[in-house]
Amino acid sequence: MAAENPVKSADRVLNLLELLAFTPTAQSFTELSQALAIPKSSLFQLLKNLLNRGYVRQDEDTGRYLLGDKVRELVTKRGPRPLEEVVAPHLEAACRDLNETCAFYQRVGDQAQVIATRSGGQALGYSMRLGDRAPLFVVSAGRAILAAGPDRVRDAYLRNLTPVAFTDRTTTDIEDIRRLIERAASTGFAYSLEEFTKGVVGIARAVALDGKVVGAVNFAIPAVRFDKDLDLKAQRVLTATAENVQRVFANDVGLPLDDAATQSVRHAG
C-alpha cells in the first residue's frame, strides 16, 4: 500500500468497508477482489492492515470477511443518528417510484407520529407534516404498528379505546377494528380507506428488527387515483422501502432501538 497513490488506497479502503457494511453476508477474498476490482496482491495487504487494526474480522469457520469491532467502537462514540436522517433517502426513493406522498411513523403513546415525510409530484396530492399525530386505530401506519406488535399490546390498546369518527367512513366498532388489524398482521399491509381524511387512502407496512417494531412506512394517496394496479405497486414499493430501512437499522450500530418507541414483535408481515 505504501507504493500506491494514497488517494487511491483511501478509496479502496472506504469501498471495502462500505461493501462489507451493506452486504448482508460475509464475503470471501475472491468475492471482494471481483466486486472491488482490486488486484489480489493489493487486496491481501489492505485486508492484512485492516485486520490488524480491527476494522475487519474473519469468520473463524469460513475465513470470510466481515466488519470488525473497531467500526462499532468508532460509530458508538459519535452518538445515534437522527431517525429522519436515516429514513429520508428511502422515503425519497419511494416517492420517486410511486410519485405519491409517503411518511415514516413511530408510535407515541396511543398515537402514530410522523417522523419523516416526503411529498409526491402529483398535482393532486396529500401533504403530511413533520410531527403530525393521529390515533393508532384510524390511520394505516398506526394499524400496521399494532398489527406487527404482540397480541397483549394490541388487546390492551383496544380494551381502553373509545373510537371517534373522523369521517363518515371511519370504522368505530372495536371488533371491526380488530379484524382490520388482524388482516394487516396476516397480509403485511394495513389500510385506511378515507377513514381519517375524506378523499385520502392510506396504505402502510411495519418496519421491525430484532423482535421490535421500529415504526411503519406509508403512502397517502387521493382516493380518486387509488385502484388495484396502484395498490399492488404501492405494496411492492412499501416492501422494498421497509426492508431497506430495516437493513440500515441492522447495519448501523449507531442506531440503538429506543424501547420507549418500540414494542416486541409477534408477526412482522
Coordinates of C-alpha atoms in Angstrom, one line a residue:
M1 CA 0.0 0.0 0.0
A2 CA 2.9 2.3 0.7
A3 CA 3.8 2.3 -3.0
E4 CA 0.3 3.2 -4.2
N5 CA -1.3 6.6 -4.7
P6 CA -2.5 7.5 -1.2
V7 CA -5.9 8.7 -2.6
K8 CA -6.4 5.5 -4.5
S9 CA -5.6 3.5 -1.4
A10 CA -8.0 5.5 0.7
D11 CA -10.7 4.9 -1.9
R12 CA -10.1 1.2 -1.8
V13 CA -10.3 1.1 2.0
L14 CA -13.6 3.0 2.0
N15 CA -15.0 1.0 -0.8
L16 CA -14.2 -2.3 1.0
L17 CA -15.7 -1.1 4.3
E18 CA -18.9 0.1 2.5
L19 CA -19.2 -3.2 0.7
L20 CA -18.9 -5.2 4.0
A21 CA -21.4 -2.8 5.7
F22 CA -24.1 -3.0 3.0
T23 CA -23.7 -6.7 2.0
P24 CA -25.9 -8.9 4.2
T25 CA -23.5 -11.9 4.1
A26 CA -19.8 -12.3 4.8
Q27 CA -17.5 -12.1 1.8
S28 CA -14.7 -14.3 0.6
F29 CA -11.4 -13.0 -0.6
T30 CA -12.3 -13.7 -4.2
E31 CA -15.7 -12.0 -3.9
L32 CA -14.1 -8.9 -2.5
S33 CA -11.4 -8.8 -5.2
Q34 CA -14.0 -9.2 -8.0
A35 CA -16.6 -6.8 -6.5
L36 CA -14.0 -4.1 -5.9
A37 CA -11.8 -4.7 -8.9
I38 CA -8.7 -4.7 -6.7
P39 CA -5.7 -6.9 -7.6
K40 CA -5.3 -9.8 -5.2
S41 CA -1.8 -8.7 -4.1
S42 CA -3.1 -5.2 -3.2
L43 CA -6.2 -6.6 -1.5
F44 CA -4.2 -9.0 0.6
Q45 CA -2.1 -6.2 2.1
L46 CA -5.2 -4.0 2.5
L47 CA -7.0 -6.7 4.4
K48 CA -4.0 -7.5 6.5
N49 CA -3.7 -3.9 7.7
L50 CA -7.5 -3.7 8.4
L51 CA -7.5 -7.0 10.3
N52 CA -4.6 -5.9 12.4
R53 CA -6.4 -2.6 13.2
G54 CA -9.7 -4.4 14.0
Y55 CA -11.7 -2.7 11.2
V56 CA -12.2 -6.1 9.5
R57 CA -12.5 -9.6 11.0
Q58 CA -12.6 -13.1 9.6
D59 CA -15.2 -15.7 10.4
E60 CA -13.3 -18.5 12.3
D61 CA -15.1 -21.3 10.5
T62 CA -15.3 -20.0 6.9
G63 CA -12.5 -17.5 6.7
R64 CA -14.9 -15.0 5.2
Y65 CA -14.6 -11.3 5.9
L66 CA -17.0 -9.0 8.0
L67 CA -16.8 -5.6 9.6
G68 CA -14.7 -5.5 12.7
D69 CA -15.4 -4.3 16.2
K70 CA -13.3 -1.2 15.6
V71 CA -16.0 0.2 13.3
R72 CA -18.6 -0.3 16.0
E73 CA -16.4 1.5 18.5
L74 CA -16.0 4.5 16.3
V75 CA -19.7 4.8 15.4
T76 CA -20.7 4.4 19.1
K77 CA -18.6 7.4 20.0
R78 CA -20.4 9.7 17.6
G79 CA -23.8 9.0 19.1
P80 CA -27.0 7.9 17.3
R81 CA -28.1 9.4 14.0
P82 CA -31.4 11.2 13.9
L83 CA -34.1 8.9 12.6
E84 CA -35.2 11.4 10.0
E85 CA -31.7 11.3 8.5
V86 CA -31.8 7.5 8.4
V87 CA -35.2 7.1 6.6
A88 CA -35.1 10.3 4.4
P89 CA -33.2 8.8 1.4
H90 CA -35.5 5.7 1.4
L91 CA -38.6 7.9 1.5
E92 CA -37.3 9.9 -1.4
A93 CA -36.7 6.8 -3.4
A94 CA -40.2 5.5 -2.5
C95 CA -41.8 8.8 -3.7
R96 CA -39.9 8.7 -6.9
D97 CA -41.0 5.1 -7.5
L98 CA -44.7 5.8 -6.9
N99 CA -44.9 9.5 -7.2
E100 CA -47.1 9.7 -4.1
T101 CA -46.6 11.3 -0.7
C102 CA -45.0 8.9 1.9
A103 CA -44.0 9.1 5.5
F104 CA -42.4 7.2 8.3
Y105 CA -44.3 6.9 11.6
Q106 CA -43.5 5.8 15.1
R107 CA -45.8 5.0 18.0
V108 CA -46.1 7.8 20.6
G109 CA -48.5 6.7 23.3
D110 CA -51.7 5.8 21.6
Q111 CA -50.9 7.8 18.5
A112 CA -48.8 7.4 15.4
Q113 CA -46.5 10.4 14.8
V114 CA -44.9 11.5 11.5
I115 CA -41.1 11.3 12.0
A116 CA -40.2 12.0 8.3
T117 CA -42.1 12.7 5.2
R118 CA -41.7 13.4 1.5
S119 CA -44.3 14.7 -0.9
G120 CA -45.1 13.2 -4.3
G121 CA -45.1 15.2 -7.5
Q122 CA -48.7 14.9 -8.4
A123 CA -50.8 18.0 -9.0
L124 CA -53.5 16.4 -6.7
G125 CA -51.9 15.1 -3.6
Y126 CA -51.9 15.0 0.2
S127 CA -49.2 16.6 2.3
M128 CA -48.2 15.3 5.7
R129 CA -46.2 17.5 8.2
L130 CA -43.4 16.5 10.5
G131 CA -44.8 15.9 13.9
D132 CA -48.4 15.3 12.8
R133 CA -50.2 12.7 15.0
A134 CA -53.3 10.6 14.6
P135 CA -54.9 7.8 16.7
L136 CA -53.4 4.4 16.0
F137 CA -56.7 2.7 15.3
V138 CA -57.7 5.0 12.4
V139 CA -54.6 5.5 10.2
S140 CA -52.8 2.9 8.1
A141 CA -49.4 3.4 9.9
G142 CA -51.0 3.0 13.3
R143 CA -52.8 -0.2 12.3
A144 CA -49.5 -1.6 10.8
I145 CA -47.7 -0.9 14.0
L146 CA -50.4 -2.6 16.1
A147 CA -50.5 -5.5 13.6
A148 CA -46.8 -6.1 13.9
G149 CA -46.8 -6.0 17.7
P150 CA -47.8 -8.7 20.2
D151 CA -51.4 -9.6 20.9
R152 CA -51.2 -8.4 24.5
V153 CA -50.2 -4.9 23.4
R154 CA -53.0 -4.8 20.8
D155 CA -55.6 -6.2 23.3
A156 CA -54.6 -3.6 25.9
Y157 CA -54.9 -0.8 23.4
L158 CA -58.3 -1.9 22.1
R159 CA -59.6 -2.6 25.6
N160 CA -59.1 1.0 26.6
L161 CA -60.1 2.5 23.2
T162 CA -63.1 4.8 22.7
P163 CA -63.1 5.3 18.9
V164 CA -64.1 8.6 17.5
A165 CA -65.3 9.1 13.9
F166 CA -63.2 11.5 11.8
T167 CA -65.2 11.0 8.6
D168 CA -68.4 9.2 7.7
R169 CA -66.2 6.2 6.7
T170 CA -64.3 5.8 10.0
T171 CA -64.5 2.3 11.5
T172 CA -65.6 2.7 15.1
D173 CA -66.7 -0.8 16.1
I174 CA -64.0 -2.4 18.2
E175 CA -64.4 -5.8 16.7
D176 CA -64.3 -4.4 13.2
I177 CA -61.1 -2.5 14.1
R178 CA -59.6 -5.7 15.5
R179 CA -60.4 -7.6 12.3
L180 CA -58.7 -4.9 10.2
I181 CA -55.6 -5.1 12.3
E182 CA -55.6 -8.9 12.2
R183 CA -55.9 -8.8 8.4
A184 CA -52.9 -6.4 8.3
A185 CA -50.9 -8.9 10.5
S186 CA -51.8 -11.6 8.0
T187 CA -51.0 -9.7 4.8
G188 CA -48.3 -7.4 6.0
F189 CA -50.2 -4.3 4.8
A190 CA -52.6 -2.0 6.7
Y191 CA -55.2 0.3 5.1
S192 CA -57.2 3.3 6.0
L193 CA -59.8 4.0 3.3
E194 CA -60.9 7.6 3.8
E195 CA -61.3 7.0 7.5
F196 CA -59.0 9.8 8.8
T197 CA -59.2 12.2 5.9
K198 CA -62.0 12.2 3.4
G199 CA -60.7 11.5 -0.1
V200 CA -57.4 10.0 1.1
V201 CA -56.4 6.3 1.2
G202 CA -53.5 5.2 3.4
I203 CA -51.5 2.0 2.9
A204 CA -48.7 1.1 5.3
R205 CA -46.2 -1.6 6.2
A206 CA -44.4 -2.0 9.5
V207 CA -40.6 -2.0 10.0
A208 CA -39.3 -4.4 12.6
L209 CA -35.9 -5.5 13.8
D210 CA -34.7 -7.9 16.5
G211 CA -38.2 -8.6 17.8
K212 CA -39.2 -5.0 18.0
V213 CA -41.4 -2.7 15.9
V214 CA -39.4 0.3 14.8
G215 CA -42.3 2.1 13.1
A216 CA -44.2 2.0 9.8
V217 CA -43.8 3.5 6.3
N218 CA -46.9 4.6 4.5
F219 CA -48.3 6.2 1.4
A220 CA -51.2 8.7 1.4
I221 CA -53.0 8.6 -1.9
P222 CA -56.0 10.5 -3.2
A223 CA -58.9 8.1 -3.4
V224 CA -59.8 9.1 -7.0
R225 CA -56.4 7.8 -8.1
F226 CA -56.3 4.6 -6.0
D227 CA -57.0 1.4 -7.9
K228 CA -55.9 -2.2 -7.9
D229 CA -52.8 -1.5 -10.0
L230 CA -51.6 1.3 -7.9
D231 CA -52.4 -0.7 -4.8
L232 CA -50.1 -3.6 -6.0
K233 CA -47.3 -1.2 -7.0
A234 CA -47.6 0.6 -3.6
Q235 CA -47.3 -2.8 -1.9
R236 CA -44.1 -3.6 -3.8
V237 CA -42.5 -0.2 -3.1
L238 CA -43.5 -0.3 0.6
T239 CA -42.0 -3.8 1.0
A240 CA -38.7 -2.7 -0.6
T241 CA -38.7 0.5 1.5
A242 CA -39.4 -1.3 4.8
E243 CA -36.6 -3.8 4.0
N244 CA -34.1 -1.1 3.2
V245 CA -34.9 0.9 6.4
Q246 CA -34.7 -2.4 8.4
R247 CA -31.3 -3.1 6.8
V248 CA -30.0 0.3 7.8
F249 CA -31.0 -0.3 11.4
A250 CA -29.4 -3.8 11.3
N251 CA -26.1 -2.5 9.9
D252 CA -25.8 0.9 11.6
V253 CA -24.5 0.3 15.1
G254 CA -25.1 3.9 15.9
L255 CA -28.9 3.4 15.9
P256 CA -29.8 1.7 19.1
L257 CA -33.6 0.9 19.2
D258 CA -35.4 3.0 21.8
D259 CA -37.5 0.7 23.9
A260 CA -40.0 3.5 24.7
A261 CA -40.8 3.9 21.0
T262 CA -40.8 0.2 20.1
Q263 CA -42.7 -3.0 21.1
S264 CA -41.9 -6.7 20.8
V265 CA -43.0 -8.2 17.5
R266 CA -45.5 -11.0 17.2
H267 CA -45.5 -11.0 13.4
A268 CA -43.9 -8.5 11.1
G269 CA -45.8 -9.4 8.0

